[in-house]
mmCIF file of C-alpha atoms in Angstrom:
data_model
loop_
_atom_site.group_PDB
_atom_site.id
_atom_site.type_symbol
_atom_site.label_atom_id
_atom_site.label_comp_id
_atom_site.label_asym_id
_atom_site.label_seq_id
_atom_site.Cartn_x
_atom_site.Cartn_y
_atom_site.Cartn_z
ATOM 1 C CA MET H 1 195.969 194.614 -44.091
ATOM 2 C CA ASP H 2 198.194 195.628 -41.153
ATOM 3 C CA ARG H 3 196.783 199.118 -41.375
ATOM 4 C CA PHE H 4 193.224 197.714 -41.171
ATOM 5 C CA VAL H 5 194.107 195.583 -38.151
ATOM 6 C CA LYS H 6 195.672 198.570 -36.372
ATOM 7 C CA LYS H 7 192.611 200.697 -37.163
ATOM 8 C CA LEU H 8 190.268 197.984 -35.876
ATOM 9 C CA LYS H 9 192.310 197.621 -32.670
ATOM 10 C CA LEU H 10 192.290 201.378 -32.150
ATOM 11 C CA THR H 11 188.529 201.459 -32.619
ATOM 12 C CA ASN H 12 188.052 198.653 -30.098
ATOM 13 C CA ASP H 13 190.270 200.427 -27.573
ATOM 14 C CA VAL H 14 188.288 203.643 -27.983
ATOM 15 C CA ASN H 15 184.992 201.789 -27.555
ATOM 16 C CA ALA H 16 186.340 200.025 -24.468
ATOM 17 C CA ASN H 17 187.392 203.352 -22.960
ATOM 18 C CA VAL H 18 183.994 204.842 -23.734
ATOM 19 C CA ASN H 19 182.228 201.878 -22.125
ATOM 20 C CA ASP H 20 184.454 202.124 -19.053
ATOM 21 C CA ASN H 21 183.740 205.840 -18.768
ATOM 22 C CA ASN H 22 179.997 205.254 -19.126
ATOM 23 C CA LEU H 23 180.135 202.515 -16.481
ATOM 24 C CA ASN H 24 182.046 204.758 -14.075
ATOM 25 C CA LEU H 25 179.607 207.603 -14.736
ATOM 26 C CA GLU H 26 176.632 205.311 -14.071
ATOM 27 C CA ILE H 27 178.203 204.088 -10.803
ATOM 28 C CA ASN H 28 178.872 207.670 -9.685
ATOM 29 C CA ILE H 29 175.284 208.681 -10.487
ATOM 30 C CA LYS H 30 173.890 205.721 -8.524
ATOM 31 C CA GLN H 31 176.141 206.483 -5.557
ATOM 32 C CA SER H 32 175.193 210.164 -5.526
ATOM 33 C CA THR H 33 171.504 209.257 -5.870
ATOM 34 C CA SER H 34 171.774 206.788 -3.003
ATOM 35 C CA ILE H 35 173.452 209.407 -0.806
ATOM 36 C CA SER H 36 170.814 212.011 -1.670
ATOM 37 C CA ASP H 37 168.014 209.516 -0.923
ATOM 38 C CA LYS H 38 169.523 208.758 2.463
ATOM 39 C CA SER H 39 169.818 212.445 3.230
ATOM 40 C CA LEU H 40 166.181 212.939 2.244
ATOM 41 C CA ASN H 41 164.993 210.068 4.435
ATOM 42 C CA PHE H 42 166.998 211.251 7.435
ATOM 43 C CA LYS H 43 165.233 214.046 9.292
ATOM 44 C CA VAL H 44 166.481 215.741 12.406
ATOM 45 C CA LYS H 45 164.065 215.410 15.324
ATOM 46 C CA ARG H 46 164.062 218.772 17.073
ATOM 47 C CA LYS H 47 163.657 218.979 20.841
ATOM 48 C CA TYR H 48 161.662 221.479 22.873
ATOM 49 C CA THR H 49 163.445 223.800 25.300
ATOM 50 C CA ASP H 50 161.973 226.075 27.951
ATOM 51 C CA ASP H 51 163.381 229.066 26.076
ATOM 52 C CA TYR H 52 160.655 228.607 23.451
ATOM 53 C CA LEU H 53 158.152 229.741 26.071
ATOM 54 C CA CYS H 54 159.402 233.265 25.351
ATOM 55 C CA PHE H 55 157.801 232.925 21.908
ATOM 56 C CA GLY H 56 154.520 231.710 23.420
ATOM 57 C CA PHE H 57 154.992 228.019 22.642
ATOM 58 C CA THR H 58 154.629 224.853 24.673
ATOM 59 C CA TRP H 59 154.731 221.314 23.287
ATOM 60 C CA ASN H 60 152.674 218.131 22.943
ATOM 61 C CA GLY H 61 153.071 214.586 21.634
ATOM 62 C CA ASN H 62 156.007 212.184 21.807
ATOM 63 C CA THR H 63 159.124 213.294 23.694
ATOM 64 C CA ASP H 64 161.261 211.945 20.827
ATOM 65 C CA CYS H 65 159.387 214.071 18.297
ATOM 66 C CA PRO H 66 157.571 216.882 20.167
ATOM 67 C CA LEU H 67 155.183 219.213 18.357
ATOM 68 C CA PRO H 68 155.152 222.936 19.196
ATOM 69 C CA ILE H 69 151.774 224.360 20.261
ATOM 70 C CA CYS H 70 150.986 228.055 20.359
ATOM 71 C CA ILE H 71 149.704 229.008 23.806
ATOM 72 C CA VAL H 72 147.755 231.961 22.415
ATOM 73 C CA CYS H 73 145.740 230.278 19.635
ATOM 74 C CA GLY H 74 146.361 226.562 20.252
ATOM 75 C CA GLU H 75 147.685 225.911 16.734
ATOM 76 C CA LYS H 76 149.913 222.832 16.483
ATOM 77 C CA LEU H 77 152.950 223.100 14.192
ATOM 78 C CA SER H 78 155.220 220.397 12.778
ATOM 79 C CA ASN H 79 158.422 219.273 14.456
ATOM 80 C CA GLU H 80 160.397 220.986 11.702
ATOM 81 C CA ALA H 81 159.046 224.324 12.965
ATOM 82 C CA MET H 82 160.675 223.751 16.371
ATOM 83 C CA VAL H 83 163.303 226.461 15.778
ATOM 84 C CA PRO H 84 163.407 229.984 17.276
ATOM 85 C CA ASN H 85 163.023 231.924 14.014
ATOM 86 C CA LYS H 86 159.902 229.994 12.898
ATOM 87 C CA LEU H 87 158.272 230.180 16.323
ATOM 88 C CA LYS H 88 159.012 233.887 16.553
ATOM 89 C CA ARG H 89 157.663 234.414 13.030
ATOM 90 C CA HIS H 90 154.357 232.785 14.042
ATOM 91 C CA LEU H 91 154.107 235.009 17.108
ATOM 92 C CA THR H 92 154.895 238.262 15.304
ATOM 93 C CA THR H 93 152.748 237.609 12.220
ATOM 94 C CA ILE H 94 149.724 235.845 13.763
ATOM 95 C CA HIS H 95 149.722 237.538 17.188
ATOM 96 C CA PRO H 96 151.499 240.889 16.782
ATOM 97 C CA SER H 97 149.837 242.297 19.902
ATOM 98 C CA GLU H 98 151.415 239.481 21.965
ATOM 99 C CA SER H 99 154.889 239.720 20.428
ATOM 100 C CA LEU H 100 156.173 242.164 23.064
ATOM 101 C CA LYS H 101 154.929 240.131 26.018
ATOM 102 C CA THR H 102 157.430 238.669 28.472
ATOM 103 C CA ARG H 103 158.059 235.034 29.302
ATOM 104 C CA LEU H 104 156.265 235.514 32.629
ATOM 105 C CA TYR H 105 153.098 236.469 30.732
ATOM 106 C CA PHE H 106 153.142 233.251 28.688
ATOM 107 C CA GLU H 107 153.866 231.193 31.824
ATOM 108 C CA ARG H 108 150.766 232.632 33.512
ATOM 109 C CA LEU H 109 148.707 232.046 30.369
ATOM 110 C CA LEU H 110 149.860 228.416 30.168
ATOM 111 C CA ASN H 111 149.128 227.796 33.861
ATOM 112 C CA SER H 112 145.635 229.259 33.522
ATOM 113 C CA TYR H 113 144.897 226.918 30.596
ATOM 114 C CA LYS H 114 146.170 223.925 32.592
ATOM 115 C CA ARG H 115 143.950 224.833 35.541
ATOM 116 C CA ALA H 116 140.937 225.211 33.251
ATOM 117 C CA ALA H 117 141.599 221.817 31.631
ATOM 118 C CA SER H 118 142.037 220.179 35.037
ATOM 119 C CA GLY H 119 138.776 221.712 36.258
ATOM 120 C CA MET H 120 136.940 220.455 33.183
ATOM 121 C CA VAL H 121 138.191 216.885 33.751
ATOM 122 C CA LYS H 122 137.193 217.127 37.408
ATOM 123 C CA ARG H 123 133.693 218.296 36.484
ATOM 124 C CA VAL H 124 133.266 215.386 34.082
ATOM 125 C CA ILE H 125 134.343 212.909 36.792
ATOM 126 C CA ILE H 126 131.940 214.485 39.296
ATOM 127 C CA SER H 127 129.161 214.318 36.699
ATOM 128 C CA ASP H 128 129.734 210.580 36.138
ATOM 129 C CA LYS H 129 129.766 209.884 39.872
ATOM 130 C CA ALA H 130 126.677 212.047 40.396
ATOM 131 C CA LEU H 131 124.790 210.075 37.736
ATOM 132 C CA GLU H 132 125.872 206.789 39.340
ATOM 133 C CA ALA H 133 124.642 208.021 42.749
ATOM 134 C CA SER H 134 121.353 209.089 41.185
ATOM 135 C CA PHE H 135 120.870 205.596 39.711
ATOM 136 C CA LYS H 136 121.515 203.965 43.095
ATOM 137 C CA VAL H 137 119.060 206.258 44.910
ATOM 138 C CA THR H 138 116.480 205.637 42.173
ATOM 139 C CA GLU H 139 116.935 201.868 42.574
ATOM 140 C CA LEU H 140 116.282 202.143 46.330
ATOM 141 C CA MET H 141 113.179 204.251 45.720
ATOM 142 C CA ALA H 142 111.857 201.789 43.126
ATOM 143 C CA LYS H 143 112.406 198.776 45.398
ATOM 144 C CA ASN H 144 110.531 200.480 48.241
ATOM 145 C CA MET H 145 107.881 201.897 45.857
ATOM 146 C CA ILE H 146 108.435 205.451 47.106
ATOM 147 C CA SER H 147 106.901 208.406 45.270
ATOM 148 C CA HIS H 148 109.267 210.060 42.787
ATOM 149 C CA VAL H 149 108.866 213.504 44.364
ATOM 150 C CA ILE H 150 110.455 212.262 47.614
ATOM 151 C CA GLY H 151 113.899 212.350 46.009
ATOM 152 C CA GLU H 152 113.758 216.053 45.240
ATOM 153 C CA LYS H 153 111.759 217.144 48.306
ATOM 154 C CA LEU H 154 113.262 214.975 51.055
ATOM 155 C CA ILE H 155 116.213 212.731 50.151
ATOM 156 C CA GLY H 156 118.242 215.426 48.379
ATOM 157 C CA PRO H 157 117.826 218.139 51.059
ATOM 158 C CA ALA H 158 118.440 215.584 53.839
ATOM 159 C CA CYS H 159 121.713 214.481 52.222
ATOM 160 C CA LEU H 160 122.870 218.101 51.935
ATOM 161 C CA VAL H 161 122.160 218.768 55.620
ATOM 162 C CA VAL H 162 123.965 215.610 56.763
ATOM 163 C CA VAL H 163 127.029 216.152 54.545
ATOM 164 C CA GLU H 164 127.434 219.817 55.474
ATOM 165 C CA SER H 165 127.120 218.998 59.185
ATOM 166 C CA MET H 166 129.477 216.009 59.125
ATOM 167 C CA LEU H 167 131.981 217.067 56.457
ATOM 168 C CA SER H 168 132.165 220.558 54.916
ATOM 169 C CA LYS H 169 130.436 223.084 52.690
ATOM 170 C CA GLU H 170 132.652 222.001 49.780
ATOM 171 C CA SER H 171 131.402 218.432 50.163
ATOM 172 C CA LYS H 172 127.854 219.756 50.244
ATOM 173 C CA ASP H 173 128.457 221.537 46.931
ATOM 174 C CA VAL H 174 129.644 218.260 45.416
ATOM 175 C CA ILE H 175 126.596 216.345 46.712
ATOM 176 C CA SER H 176 124.262 218.995 45.324
ATOM 177 C CA LYS H 177 125.329 217.908 41.812
ATOM 178 C CA VAL H 178 123.420 214.602 42.222
ATOM 179 C CA PRO H 179 120.205 214.890 40.111
ATOM 180 C CA LEU H 180 117.141 213.780 42.099
ATOM 181 C CA SER H 181 114.295 215.676 40.462
ATOM 182 C CA ASN H 182 110.956 214.007 39.714
ATOM 183 C CA ASN H 183 111.615 213.938 35.958
ATOM 184 C CA ILE H 184 115.116 212.509 36.392
ATOM 185 C CA ILE H 185 113.909 209.755 38.735
ATOM 186 C CA SER H 186 111.108 208.800 36.318
ATOM 187 C CA ARG H 187 113.504 208.648 33.372
ATOM 188 C CA LEU H 188 116.042 206.545 35.280
ATOM 189 C CA ILE H 189 113.335 204.100 36.403
ATOM 190 C CA ASN H 190 112.200 203.697 32.785
ATOM 191 C CA GLU H 191 115.790 203.105 31.665
ATOM 192 C CA MET H 192 116.329 200.473 34.367
ATOM 193 C CA ALA H 193 113.020 198.811 33.457
ATOM 194 C CA ASP H 194 114.013 198.645 29.789
ATOM 195 C CA ASP H 195 117.402 197.223 30.729
ATOM 196 C CA ILE H 196 115.843 194.529 32.941
ATOM 197 C CA ASN H 197 113.366 193.691 30.178
ATOM 198 C CA ASP H 198 116.195 193.221 27.655
ATOM 199 C CA ILE H 199 118.120 190.972 30.061
ATOM 200 C CA VAL H 200 115.062 188.787 30.755
ATOM 201 C CA LEU H 201 114.236 188.457 27.051
ATOM 202 C CA GLU H 202 117.822 187.489 26.270
ATOM 203 C CA LYS H 203 117.765 184.795 28.964
ATOM 204 C CA LEU H 204 114.442 183.468 27.656
ATOM 205 C CA LYS H 205 115.833 183.282 24.135
ATOM 206 C CA ILE H 206 118.823 181.284 25.371
ATOM 207 C CA LYS H 207 116.591 179.019 27.450
ATOM 208 C CA ASN H 208 114.186 178.410 24.553
ATOM 209 C CA TYR H 209 117.083 177.735 22.204
ATOM 210 C CA PHE H 210 118.541 175.040 24.461
ATOM 211 C CA HIS H 211 115.054 173.628 25.078
ATOM 212 C CA TYR H 212 114.518 173.377 21.312
ATOM 213 C CA LYS H 213 117.896 171.721 20.778
ATOM 214 C CA TYR H 214 117.235 169.248 23.627
ATOM 215 C CA THR H 215 113.817 168.365 22.167
ATOM 216 C CA ARG H 216 115.269 167.771 18.702
ATOM 217 C CA VAL H 217 117.987 165.503 20.093
ATOM 218 C CA LEU H 218 115.399 163.556 22.110
ATOM 219 C CA ILE H 219 113.209 163.063 19.031
ATOM 220 C CA GLU H 220 116.160 161.817 16.995
ATOM 221 C CA LEU H 221 117.070 159.336 19.741
ATOM 222 C CA LEU H 222 113.496 158.049 19.857
ATOM 223 C CA LYS H 223 113.526 157.591 16.085
ATOM 224 C CA LEU H 224 116.685 155.529 16.322
ATOM 225 C CA ASN H 225 115.276 153.279 19.064
ATOM 226 C CA TYR H 226 111.972 152.627 17.336
#
């Protein structure tokens, strides 16, 4: 009997040790998994330096997480690629003919792209202003019932002469962008007419709606009184 009790106690002690070991192993696995998950979630945000211009790269996006952009082809890479060896690898493999170029070459290339982009934005702004000016001239012509050909044959040339005489040739070049041809004037007048027609119809709908509602209320009041 004593031998059985001792054997049972020994078995329980062994099972307890095994359970403790399994529990410790499970805790260690969870801790290591948690640490690995944190390391996976944490990513280093790489910063751009001017030295990367030597590899033909500028940057774009958020300053906290900039994205490298190849000046030669315009390809945008991930922030993880913002390291010298990866940028150099792109330059040598994708643009081998540019790999021996100096930093000064890439600086000039970047500046030329910036000037081109600035000029494009400027042209778009001038185009919007030119269209606005064309609308205003068309409105004046329509109010005074002037022939459409006057814009192209008289108003446009007269404006160019006045601007060049009073301001400069550069200003004249800007004014010359204003479209005043016969076809343009006719199209703009039709667009303004359609717009006015839509506004009038909308006002009539609102007026008729309130008139209808007022009539219905009046009828209901009359029914109540009689």
